[in-house]
Amino acid sequence: MFHLVTLTTDFGDGSCYVAAMKGVLLGVCPAANIIDLSHRIPPQDLRYAAYFLLAAVPYFPPGTLHVVVVDPGVGSERGILYVEAAGQRLLAPDNGCWTLLVDEANPPARVIRLTEPQYWRPQVSNTFHGRDIFAPVAGHLLNGADPAALGEPVAEWRTLALPRPTITDTELSGEVVFIDDFGNLLTNIPGEALLKWADRPVRITAGAHVISRRVRTYAEADSGALVGLISSMNTVEIAVVQGSAARILGAKIGWPVQVRADFLR
Amino acid sequence: MFHLVTLTTDFGDGSCYVAAMKGVLLGVCPAANIIDLSHRIPPQDLRYAAYFLLAAVPYFPPGTLHVVVVDPGVGSERGILYVEAAGQRLLAPDNGCWTLLVDEANPPARVIRLTEPQYWRPQVSNTFHGRDIFAPVAGHLLNGADPAALGEPVAEWRTLALPRPTITDTELSGEVVFIDDFGNLLTNIPGEALLKWADRPVRITAGAHVISRRVRTYAEADSGALVGLISSMNTVEIAVVQGSAARILGAKIGWPVQVRADFLR
Amino acid sequence: MFHLVTLTTDFGDGSCYVAAMKGVLLGVCPAANIIDLSHRIPPQDLRYAAYFLLAAVPYFPPGTLHVVVVDPGVGSERGILYVEAAGQRLLAPDNGCWTLLVDEANPPARVIRLTEPQYWRPQVSNTFHGRDIFAPVAGHLLNGADPAALGEPVAEWRTLALPRPTITDTELSGEVVFIDDFGNLLTNIPGEALLKWADRPVRITAGAHVISRRVRTYAEADSGALVGLISSMNTVEIAVVQGSAARILGAKIGWPVQVRADFLR
């Protein structure tokens, strides 16, 4: 029996709602090993949640159950899905937040829409399905419940997609898709694309700012330097060494980023 | 043996004091399954702690041990209590923070004042009983120590009470008793009281603001709408859909809230 | 087998980097009992990390593994160390953050520099050794890997030291070395030194402020009083009862603090 379950919500650290979810989950499965991933997803920010899951979920052992409650549609007709994808298992609202984990080449192995209330709390509130549906279903899954018993298989679901970068022989164009707690700017431009110019100077722009220094690692440049590098997610990252690029540049999600081989320089 | 223990403190997330408590607890009971509930109770805010526990503790499996260190009286003559109430077990300062879990109809099954230092750390500081008394006692309880050995049964303790709402045939009057991380305003007015006017227009006021829209769930109204609804705690809640009612209205704990059946409308 | 492992980082609460580390660690050792100590170490603040570890690590059961990723030198030639010290085990960058746990009289029992990549993730990024080296090595250690197999024993490492207080018969001089989440100011002046004047008035100064009230515990003085006392770390502490001394005094790490026996008073 595999008792590992992670929680990702936008409820806030130390929220009584997270506490109640843990109580319900442990009530159904006292052997659950609950791992907090984050309760600081910005409220109802599905894109942030999607990128967060992409950065965290693939590192877990296969079969881990990930409960994701970022759910602006709670109480509406939006479904709640059990998903098997990328070797992982998820419970998430049908709002696309998990869909960066899959693509056409790697579709989910199974998607089931929860319909069977015998796996839920007897009274389901209109505003807190995390406690009343997600948590007890997670407990039953950890206890070995057959996912097929939870509801109906579905072939359609809502999707989110990261904006696609544009990659040519001389220019990589994308945008800032995530800002981490250090203030580093993560883009959607694949790091591999930058590697083809490994031996040439490049010119990186982010918003109206020019980043002329490219490094392999933060420690290569002095404190305060504005640098471009390949992130731990294998994408182009813009950082201020031992500082916050987000704060210093005033950067935001969606900022355009360009990388150009500076052949003339 | 039941090894589940939760921690609730006002020490702050990532506090070295919480870390030290975990170390001591695991030193006594290495098999402890420690569940963080919250370390963000506002410092020394007993009312917040009381409401938090009411929103979280009842969802845990019976017999779970809840360690609560919100303790403005640390080092004074205030006692530390072991409590069995509502099917749960608690260790808490005798400052009333746990007493919303009980009432006259549902008194605690057992209350013991800790007096036996053989269950404490050998050196007890004057400022940190969480580490020196609560944590080791919790470890011994998880190891199966008999609560009767920890101290003396007591029949009196300090109590806190939520302010009581006033409910008449035409008006429900109460106040904001809790604000969650989304900025939703939770009141002490029972949701059932609102249901009796389910088929009539109602007029809700909070402070100087009028909330004319009543919904069953957030998703029924547009983003930004100011609405009244029944909360996941079965009380009247005031919310801004996909926004923060607390910030937008400037709301505070203690704000008067009224619900009136709007018969003339 | 001893599966207890703690995490201390400067990644921020709810960081996707912490989540990824937990995933990798659990992938290697699914039985790991992961205890979050703090993810709020101020970014790259080695002194804060050092003091934090001093306040937390010694309370854990002997043999606990502590993973510390506060690592401004990630990707540079700085080493990563496996350390046995003070009865505990640590994985930490070779930047001195763990060295307050040892001194000349109590040196580490073993220090090994990690060199063996078969214990790491197959691809090691330049910016995230927490995920790619620390987490898998921690998992292998929990699984019982022999530390000697991880790398080479070393006899030298970087050290940090707390500033030393000056103690004379009439004056104790030191500084603020830590500020907790309540805003209490912890100094490097040993509490025992203050005890020798237990029966005399003392005059405590912190920055330009005079603290004339000495108490045994917060509850001895009224709310708002500025007091000196012996902290839970057995050092001189300056506090505002039920308030934040840091905010009210505008105090900072490094503020000079003096305690003088006030013989003439």
PDB file of C-alpha atoms in Angstrom, chain C:
ATOM      1  CA  MET C   1      16.802   1.974  10.104  1.00  0.00           C
ATOM      2  CA  PHE C   2      16.418   5.610  11.114  1.00  0.00           C
ATOM      3  CA  HIS C   3      14.297   7.553   8.613  1.00  0.00           C
ATOM      4  CA  LEU C   4      14.078  10.970  10.225  1.00  0.00           C
ATOM      5  CA  VAL C   5      15.284  13.853   8.036  1.00  0.00           C
ATOM      6  CA  THR C   6      14.826  17.597   8.447  1.00  0.00           C
ATOM      7  CA  LEU C   7      14.915  20.308   5.786  1.00  0.00           C
ATOM      8  CA  THR C   8      16.199  23.847   6.250  1.00  0.00           C
ATOM      9  CA  THR C   9      16.401  26.133   3.229  1.00  0.00           C
ATOM     10  CA  ASP C  10      16.134  29.741   2.119  1.00  0.00           C
ATOM     11  CA  PHE C  11      13.765  28.807  -0.737  1.00  0.00           C
ATOM     12  CA  GLY C  12      10.648  30.349   0.793  1.00  0.00           C
ATOM     13  CA  ASP C  13       7.513  28.687   2.153  1.00  0.00           C
ATOM     14  CA  GLY C  14       5.616  26.853  -0.531  1.00  0.00           C
ATOM     15  CA  SER C  15       8.535  26.995  -2.955  1.00  0.00           C
ATOM     16  CA  CYS C  16       8.420  24.602  -5.887  1.00  0.00           C
ATOM     17  CA  TYR C  17      12.108  23.973  -5.171  1.00  0.00           C
ATOM     18  CA  VAL C  18      11.350  22.556  -1.737  1.00  0.00           C
ATOM     19  CA  ALA C  19       8.592  20.463  -3.289  1.00  0.00           C
ATOM     20  CA  ALA C  20      11.012  19.066  -5.894  1.00  0.00           C
ATOM     21  CA  MET C  21      13.551  18.210  -3.168  1.00  0.00           C
ATOM     22  CA  LYS C  22      10.900  16.312  -1.214  1.00  0.00           C
ATOM     23  CA  GLY C  23       9.958  14.401  -4.354  1.00  0.00           C
ATOM     24  CA  VAL C  24      13.525  13.353  -5.103  1.00  0.00           C
ATOM     25  CA  LEU C  25      14.183  12.401  -1.489  1.00  0.00           C
ATOM     26  CA  LEU C  26      11.021  10.283  -1.288  1.00  0.00           C
ATOM     27  CA  GLY C  27      11.856   8.733  -4.634  1.00  0.00           C
ATOM     28  CA  VAL C  28      15.089   7.371  -3.172  1.00  0.00           C
ATOM     29  CA  CYS C  29      13.679   6.604   0.302  1.00  0.00           C
ATOM     30  CA  PRO C  30       9.862   6.300   0.308  1.00  0.00           C
ATOM     31  CA  ALA C  31       9.939   5.657   4.070  1.00  0.00           C
ATOM     32  CA  ALA C  32      11.545   9.023   4.832  1.00  0.00           C
ATOM     33  CA  ASN C  33       9.886  10.997   7.622  1.00  0.00           C
ATOM     34  CA  ILE C  34      10.475  14.551   6.364  1.00  0.00           C
ATOM     35  CA  ILE C  35      10.290  17.305   8.978  1.00  0.00           C
ATOM     36  CA  ASP C  36      10.252  20.878   7.700  1.00  0.00           C
ATOM     37  CA  LEU C  37      12.378  23.039   9.975  1.00  0.00           C
ATOM     38  CA  SER C  38      12.339  26.281   8.016  1.00  0.00           C
ATOM     39  CA  HIS C  39      12.229  27.480   4.441  1.00  0.00           C
ATOM     40  CA  ARG C  40      12.319  31.099   5.548  1.00  0.00           C
ATOM     41  CA  ILE C  41      16.000  31.521   6.232  1.00  0.00           C
ATOM     42  CA  PRO C  42      16.587  34.993   4.732  1.00  0.00           C
ATOM     43  CA  PRO C  43      18.058  34.387   1.258  1.00  0.00           C
ATOM     44  CA  GLN C  44      21.732  33.464   1.439  1.00  0.00           C
ATOM     45  CA  ASP C  45      21.995  34.647   5.051  1.00  0.00           C
ATOM     46  CA  LEU C  46      24.580  32.251   6.456  1.00  0.00           C
ATOM     47  CA  ARG C  47      24.670  33.854   9.884  1.00  0.00           C
ATOM     48  CA  TYR C  48      20.942  33.538  10.313  1.00  0.00           C
ATOM     49  CA  ALA C  49      21.113  29.921   9.146  1.00  0.00           C
ATOM     50  CA  ALA C  50      23.921  29.201  11.599  1.00  0.00           C
ATOM     51  CA  TYR C  51      22.033  30.634  14.535  1.00  0.00           C
ATOM     52  CA  PHE C  52      18.828  28.895  13.457  1.00  0.00           C
ATOM     53  CA  LEU C  53      20.578  25.518  13.387  1.00  0.00           C
ATOM     54  CA  LEU C  54      22.095  26.175  16.792  1.00  0.00           C
ATOM     55  CA  ALA C  55      18.620  26.864  18.172  1.00  0.00           C
ATOM     56  CA  ALA C  56      16.972  23.800  16.621  1.00  0.00           C
ATOM     57  CA  VAL C  57      19.315  20.937  15.754  1.00  0.00           C
ATOM     58  CA  PRO C  58      20.538  20.005  19.258  1.00  0.00           C
ATOM     59  CA  TYR C  59      16.993  19.121  20.329  1.00  0.00           C
ATOM     60  CA  PHE C  60      16.613  16.311  17.803  1.00  0.00           C
ATOM     61  CA  PRO C  61      17.225  12.674  18.630  1.00  0.00           C
ATOM     62  CA  PRO C  62      20.822  11.578  18.018  1.00  0.00           C
ATOM     63  CA  GLY C  63      21.496  10.490  14.469  1.00  0.00           C
ATOM     64  CA  THR C  64      18.809  12.650  12.867  1.00  0.00           C
ATOM     65  CA  LEU C  65      19.825  13.777   9.378  1.00  0.00           C
ATOM     66  CA  HIS C  66      19.553  17.529   8.766  1.00  0.00           C
ATOM     67  CA  VAL C  67      19.631  18.774   5.179  1.00  0.00           C
ATOM     68  CA  VAL C  68      20.597  22.442   4.978  1.00  0.00           C
ATOM     69  CA  VAL C  69      20.422  24.251   1.659  1.00  0.00           C
ATOM     70  CA  VAL C  70      21.415  27.864   2.170  1.00  0.00           C
ATOM     71  CA  ASP C  71      23.877  27.993  -0.618  1.00  0.00           C
ATOM     72  CA  PRO C  72      24.987  31.259  -2.203  1.00  0.00           C
ATOM     73  CA  GLY C  73      27.916  29.375  -3.755  1.00  0.00           C
ATOM     74  CA  VAL C  74      25.809  26.802  -5.639  1.00  0.00           C
ATOM     75  CA  GLY C  75      27.531  25.732  -8.828  1.00  0.00           C
ATOM     76  CA  SER C  76      30.912  27.070  -7.771  1.00  0.00           C
ATOM     77  CA  GLU C  77      33.771  24.966  -6.463  1.00  0.00           C
ATOM     78  CA  ARG C  78      32.470  25.120  -2.887  1.00  0.00           C
ATOM     79  CA  GLY C  79      32.097  21.594  -1.573  1.00  0.00           C
ATOM     80  CA  ILE C  80      29.096  19.852  -0.080  1.00  0.00           C
ATOM     81  CA  LEU C  81      29.756  18.221   3.266  1.00  0.00           C
ATOM     82  CA  TYR C  82      28.401  15.297   5.200  1.00  0.00           C
ATOM     83  CA  VAL C  83      29.033  16.076   8.865  1.00  0.00           C
ATOM     84  CA  GLU C  84      28.634  14.149  12.100  1.00  0.00           C
ATOM     85  CA  ALA C  85      28.656  16.631  14.949  1.00  0.00           C
ATOM     86  CA  ALA C  86      27.006  17.047  18.324  1.00  0.00           C
ATOM     87  CA  GLY C  87      25.412  13.631  17.887  1.00  0.00           C
ATOM     88  CA  GLN C  88      23.592  14.794  14.745  1.00  0.00           C
ATOM     89  CA  ARG C  89      24.189  14.248  11.023  1.00  0.00           C
ATOM     90  CA  LEU C  90      24.106  17.074   8.495  1.00  0.00           C
ATOM     91  CA  LEU C  91      24.345  17.656   4.767  1.00  0.00           C
ATOM     92  CA  ALA C  92      25.350  21.255   4.163  1.00  0.00           C
ATOM     93  CA  PRO C  93      27.325  23.387   1.740  1.00  0.00           C
ATOM     94  CA  ASP C  94      30.877  24.046   2.878  1.00  0.00           C
ATOM     95  CA  ASN C  95      30.094  27.641   3.814  1.00  0.00           C
ATOM     96  CA  GLY C  96      30.274  27.433   7.581  1.00  0.00           C
ATOM     97  CA  CYS C  97      26.522  27.443   8.248  1.00  0.00           C
ATOM     98  CA  TRP C  98      26.746  24.371  10.522  1.00  0.00           C
ATOM     99  CA  THR C  99      29.850  25.343  12.446  1.00  0.00           C
ATOM    100  CA  LEU C 100      28.208  26.977  15.472  1.00  0.00           C
ATOM    101  CA  LEU C 101      27.341  23.397  16.483  1.00  0.00           C
ATOM    102  CA  VAL C 102      31.003  22.664  17.120  1.00  0.00           C
ATOM    103  CA  ASP C 103      33.961  24.296  18.791  1.00  0.00           C
ATOM    104  CA  GLU C 104      37.496  23.331  19.711  1.00  0.00           C
ATOM    105  CA  ALA C 105      36.323  21.330  22.700  1.00  0.00           C
ATOM    106  CA  ASN C 106      33.593  19.593  20.692  1.00  0.00           C
ATOM    107  CA  PRO C 107      34.868  19.037  17.160  1.00  0.00           C
ATOM    108  CA  PRO C 108      32.866  17.164  14.517  1.00  0.00           C
ATOM    109  CA  ALA C 109      33.246  13.379  14.674  1.00  0.00           C
ATOM    110  CA  ARG C 110      33.455  13.123  10.892  1.00  0.00           C
ATOM    111  CA  VAL C 111      33.406  15.443   7.882  1.00  0.00           C
ATOM    112  CA  ILE C 112      33.192  14.046   4.366  1.00  0.00           C
ATOM    113  CA  ARG C 113      33.214  16.041   1.149  1.00  0.00           C
ATOM    114  CA  LEU C 114      30.739  14.588  -1.347  1.00  0.00           C
ATOM    115  CA  THR C 115      32.483  13.433  -4.503  1.00  0.00           C
ATOM    116  CA  GLU C 116      30.662  10.290  -5.646  1.00  0.00           C
ATOM    117  CA  PRO C 117      28.080  11.094  -8.316  1.00  0.00           C
ATOM    118  CA  GLN C 118      26.505   7.643  -8.252  1.00  0.00           C
ATOM    119  CA  TYR C 119      24.559   8.948  -5.230  1.00  0.00           C
ATOM    120  CA  TRP C 120      23.359  12.039  -7.124  1.00  0.00           C
ATOM    121  CA  ARG C 121      20.727  12.591  -9.774  1.00  0.00           C
ATOM    122  CA  PRO C 122      22.051  11.532 -13.168  1.00  0.00           C
ATOM    123  CA  GLN C 123      21.880  15.124 -14.450  1.00  0.00           C
ATOM    124  CA  VAL C 124      23.190  17.725 -12.029  1.00  0.00           C
ATOM    125  CA  SER C 125      22.093  21.294 -12.792  1.00  0.00           C
ATOM    126  CA  ASN C 126      24.339  24.263 -12.078  1.00  0.00           C
ATOM    127  CA  THR C 127      21.786  26.080  -9.982  1.00  0.00           C
ATOM    128  CA  PHE C 128      19.922  23.529  -7.874  1.00  0.00           C
ATOM    129  CA  HIS C 129      22.126  21.131  -5.970  1.00  0.00           C
ATOM    130  CA  GLY C 130      19.409  20.837  -3.310  1.00  0.00           C
ATOM    131  CA  ARG C 131      17.382  18.732  -5.716  1.00  0.00           C
ATOM    132  CA  ASP C 132      20.219  17.118  -7.630  1.00  0.00           C
ATOM    133  CA  ILE C 133      22.757  16.273  -4.897  1.00  0.00           C
ATOM    134  CA  PHE C 134      21.477  16.969  -1.358  1.00  0.00           C
ATOM    135  CA  ALA C 135      18.090  15.263  -1.705  1.00  0.00           C
ATOM    136  CA  PRO C 136      19.251  11.998  -3.305  1.00  0.00           C
ATOM    137  CA  VAL C 137      22.259  11.713  -0.984  1.00  0.00           C
ATOM    138  CA  ALA C 138      19.917  12.220   1.987  1.00  0.00           C
ATOM    139  CA  GLY C 139      17.675   9.458   0.669  1.00  0.00           C
ATOM    140  CA  HIS C 140      20.601   7.072   0.298  1.00  0.00           C
ATOM    141  CA  LEU C 141      21.815   7.869   3.824  1.00  0.00           C
ATOM    142  CA  LEU C 142      18.328   7.128   5.200  1.00  0.00           C
ATOM    143  CA  ASN C 143      18.424   3.865   3.265  1.00  0.00           C
ATOM    144  CA  GLY C 144      21.593   2.981   5.133  1.00  0.00           C
ATOM    145  CA  ALA C 145      24.333   4.000   2.705  1.00  0.00           C
ATOM    146  CA  ASP C 146      27.770   4.095   4.310  1.00  0.00           C
ATOM    147  CA  PRO C 147      28.823   7.762   4.601  1.00  0.00           C
ATOM    148  CA  ALA C 148      32.392   6.729   3.783  1.00  0.00           C
ATOM    149  CA  ALA C 149      31.206   5.786   0.297  1.00  0.00           C
ATOM    150  CA  LEU C 150      29.916   9.314  -0.423  1.00  0.00           C
ATOM    151  CA  GLY C 151      33.273  11.008  -0.722  1.00  0.00           C
ATOM    152  CA  GLU C 152      36.564  11.858   0.921  1.00  0.00           C
ATOM    153  CA  PRO C 153      37.153  12.678   4.592  1.00  0.00           C
ATOM    154  CA  VAL C 154      38.372  16.254   5.000  1.00  0.00           C
ATOM    155  CA  ALA C 155      40.091  17.975   7.902  1.00  0.00           C
ATOM    156  CA  GLU C 156      39.401  21.564   6.869  1.00  0.00           C
ATOM    157  CA  TRP C 157      36.218  23.455   6.197  1.00  0.00           C
ATOM    158  CA  ARG C 158      34.919  26.985   6.210  1.00  0.00           C
ATOM    159  CA  THR C 159      33.760  28.268   9.563  1.00  0.00           C
ATOM    160  CA  LEU C 160      31.429  30.924  10.854  1.00  0.00           C
ATOM    161  CA  ALA C 161      31.612  32.201  14.393  1.00  0.00           C
ATOM    162  CA  LEU C 162      29.222  34.224  16.470  1.00  0.00           C
ATOM    163  CA  PRO C 163      30.785  37.468  17.627  1.00  0.00           C
ATOM    164  CA  ARG C 164      32.146  36.954  21.152  1.00  0.00           C
ATOM    165  CA  PRO C 165      30.785  38.914  24.084  1.00  0.00           C
ATOM    166  CA  THR C 166      33.088  40.757  26.483  1.00  0.00           C
ATOM    167  CA  ILE C 167      32.495  39.925  30.116  1.00  0.00           C
ATOM    168  CA  THR C 168      34.045  41.777  33.047  1.00  0.00           C
ATOM    169  CA  ASP C 169      33.143  42.009  36.722  1.00  0.00           C
ATOM    170  CA  THR C 170      30.946  45.034  36.137  1.00  0.00           C
ATOM    171  CA  GLU C 171      29.896  44.877  32.514  1.00  0.00           C
ATOM    172  CA  LEU C 172      28.692  42.409  29.896  1.00  0.00           C
ATOM    173  CA  SER C 173      29.030  43.622  26.301  1.00  0.00           C
ATOM    174  CA  GLY C 174      27.709  41.854  23.263  1.00  0.00           C
ATOM    175  CA  GLU C 175      25.277  42.318  20.429  1.00  0.00           C
ATOM    176  CA  VAL C 176      21.940  41.276  18.986  1.00  0.00           C
ATOM    177  CA  VAL C 177      22.573  38.051  17.049  1.00  0.00           C
ATOM    178  CA  PHE C 178      19.023  36.912  16.253  1.00  0.00           C
ATOM    179  CA  ILE C 179      15.529  38.346  16.121  1.00  0.00           C
ATOM    180  CA  ASP C 180      12.661  35.900  16.475  1.00  0.00           C
ATOM    181  CA  ASP C 181       9.186  36.117  14.958  1.00  0.00           C
ATOM    182  CA  PHE C 182       7.785  37.856  18.028  1.00  0.00           C
ATOM    183  CA  GLY C 183      10.417  40.568  17.557  1.00  0.00           C
ATOM    184  CA  ASN C 184      12.376  39.513  20.643  1.00  0.00           C
ATOM    185  CA  LEU C 185      16.064  40.413  20.466  1.00  0.00           C
ATOM    186  CA  LEU C 186      18.424  37.568  21.317  1.00  0.00           C
ATOM    187  CA  THR C 187      21.980  38.492  22.167  1.00  0.00           C
ATOM    188  CA  ASN C 188      25.230  36.583  22.426  1.00  0.00           C
ATOM    189  CA  ILE C 189      25.585  37.419  26.137  1.00  0.00           C
ATOM    190  CA  PRO C 190      25.321  34.261  28.234  1.00  0.00           C
ATOM    191  CA  GLY C 191      22.412  34.292  30.638  1.00  0.00           C
ATOM    192  CA  GLU C 192      24.578  32.838  33.382  1.00  0.00           C
ATOM    193  CA  ALA C 193      26.622  36.009  33.330  1.00  0.00           C
ATOM    194  CA  LEU C 194      23.525  37.986  34.212  1.00  0.00           C
ATOM    195  CA  LEU C 195      22.635  35.639  37.052  1.00  0.00           C
ATOM    196  CA  LYS C 196      25.620  36.686  39.105  1.00  0.00           C
ATOM    197  CA  TRP C 197      23.844  40.016  39.628  1.00  0.00           C
ATOM    198  CA  ALA C 198      20.546  38.379  40.395  1.00  0.00           C
ATOM    199  CA  ASP C 199      20.102  40.372  43.590  1.00  0.00           C
ATOM    200  CA  ARG C 200      21.218  43.736  42.232  1.00  0.00           C
ATOM    201  CA  PRO C 201      19.668  46.262  39.908  1.00  0.00           C
ATOM    202  CA  VAL C 202      21.137  46.135  36.405  1.00  0.00           C
ATOM    203  CA  ARG C 203      21.099  48.612  33.577  1.00  0.00           C
ATOM    204  CA  ILE C 204      20.723  47.121  30.117  1.00  0.00           C
ATOM    205  CA  THR C 205      21.275  49.203  26.998  1.00  0.00           C
ATOM    206  CA  ALA C 206      20.516  48.134  23.439  1.00  0.00           C
ATOM    207  CA  GLY C 207      21.550  50.585  20.758  1.00  0.00           C
ATOM    208  CA  ALA C 208      20.557  53.942  22.260  1.00  0.00           C
ATOM    209  CA  HIS C 209      17.771  52.492  24.412  1.00  0.00           C
ATOM    210  CA  VAL C 210      17.853  51.838  28.135  1.00  0.00           C
ATOM    211  CA  ILE C 211      16.025  48.795  29.498  1.00  0.00           C
ATOM    212  CA  SER C 212      15.706  49.228  33.221  1.00  0.00           C
ATOM    213  CA  ARG C 213      13.315  46.410  33.978  1.00  0.00           C
ATOM    214  CA  ARG C 214      14.621  42.900  34.427  1.00  0.00           C
ATOM    215  CA  VAL C 215      12.140  40.024  34.664  1.00  0.00           C
ATOM    216  CA  ARG C 216      12.206  36.289  35.010  1.00  0.00           C
ATOM    217  CA  THR C 217       9.374  35.813  32.531  1.00  0.00           C
ATOM    218  CA  TYR C 218       7.255  37.987  30.199  1.00  0.00           C
ATOM    219  CA  ALA C 219       4.166  37.664  32.378  1.00  0.00           C
ATOM    220  CA  GLU C 220       5.859  39.507  35.238  1.00  0.00           C
ATOM    221  CA  ALA C 221       5.559  42.869  33.517  1.00  0.00           C
ATOM    222  CA  ASP C 222       2.634  44.682  31.971  1.00  0.00           C
ATOM    223  CA  SER C 223       1.804  44.556  28.309  1.00  0.00           C
ATOM    224  CA  GLY C 224       4.050  46.986  26.433  1.00  0.00           C
ATOM    225  CA  ALA C 225       6.875  46.976  29.008  1.00  0.00           C
ATOM    226  CA  LEU C 226      10.436  46.897  27.674  1.00  0.00           C
ATOM    227  CA  VAL C 227      12.256  44.193  29.614  1.00  0.00           C
ATOM    228  CA  GLY C 228      15.455  42.201  29.789  1.00  0.00           C
ATOM    229  CA  LEU C 229      15.394  38.517  30.658  1.00  0.00           C
ATOM    230  CA  ILE C 230      17.160  35.213  30.133  1.00  0.00           C
ATOM    231  CA  SER C 231      16.036  33.645  26.871  1.00  0.00           C
ATOM    232  CA  SER C 232      15.092  30.044  26.172  1.00  0.00           C
ATOM    233  CA  MET C 233      18.580  29.800  24.622  1.00  0.00           C
ATOM    234  CA  ASN C 234      20.136  30.857  27.949  1.00  0.00           C
ATOM    235  CA  THR C 235      21.246  34.209  26.612  1.00  0.00           C
ATOM    236  CA  VAL C 236      20.291  37.760  27.486  1.00  0.00           C
ATOM    237  CA  GLU C 237      17.108  38.699  25.629  1.00  0.00           C
ATOM    238  CA  ILE C 238      15.403  42.062  25.208  1.00  0.00           C
ATOM    239  CA  ALA C 239      11.652  41.985  24.708  1.00  0.00           C
ATOM    240  CA  VAL C 240       8.524  44.083  24.728  1.00  0.00           C
ATOM    241  CA  VAL C 241       5.832  42.214  26.628  1.00  0.00           C
ATOM    242  CA  GLN C 242       3.126  41.158  24.164  1.00  0.00           C
ATOM    243  CA  GLY C 243       4.775  43.352  21.534  1.00  0.00           C
ATOM    244  CA  SER C 244       7.705  43.470  19.146  1.00  0.00           C
ATOM    245  CA  ALA C 245      10.934  44.938  20.507  1.00  0.00           C
ATOM    246  CA  ALA C 246      12.404  44.786  17.005  1.00  0.00           C
ATOM    247  CA  ARG C 247       9.672  46.986  15.566  1.00  0.00           C
ATOM    248  CA  ILE C 248       9.261  49.320  18.515  1.00  0.00           C
ATOM    249  CA  LEU C 249      12.991  49.976  18.937  1.00  0.00           C
ATOM    250  CA  GLY C 250      13.815  49.618  15.245  1.00  0.00           C
ATOM    251  CA  ALA C 251      16.432  47.070  16.279  1.00  0.00           C
ATOM    252  CA  LYS C 252      18.764  45.239  13.930  1.00  0.00           C
ATOM    253  CA  ILE C 253      21.134  42.296  14.042  1.00  0.00           C
ATOM    254  CA  GLY C 254      24.482  43.582  15.273  1.00  0.00           C
ATOM    255  CA  TRP C 255      23.103  46.241  17.655  1.00  0.00           C
ATOM    256  CA  PRO C 256      25.450  46.622  20.625  1.00  0.00           C
ATOM    257  CA  VAL C 257      24.007  45.476  23.926  1.00  0.00           C
ATOM    258  CA  GLN C 258      25.479  46.168  27.340  1.00  0.00           C
ATOM    259  CA  VAL C 259      24.503  44.960  30.778  1.00  0.00           C
ATOM    260  CA  ARG C 260      25.928  46.785  33.779  1.00  0.00           C
ATOM    261  CA  ALA C 261      25.479  46.115  37.449  1.00  0.00           C
ATOM    262  CA  ASP C 262      24.069  49.354  38.751  1.00  0.00           C
ATOM    263  CA  PHE C 263      25.902  49.363  42.069  1.00  0.00           C
ATOM    264  CA  LEU C 264      25.266  52.983  42.874  1.00  0.00           C
ATOM    265  CA  ARG C 265      21.565  52.887  42.359  1.00  0.00           C
TER     266      ARG C 265
END
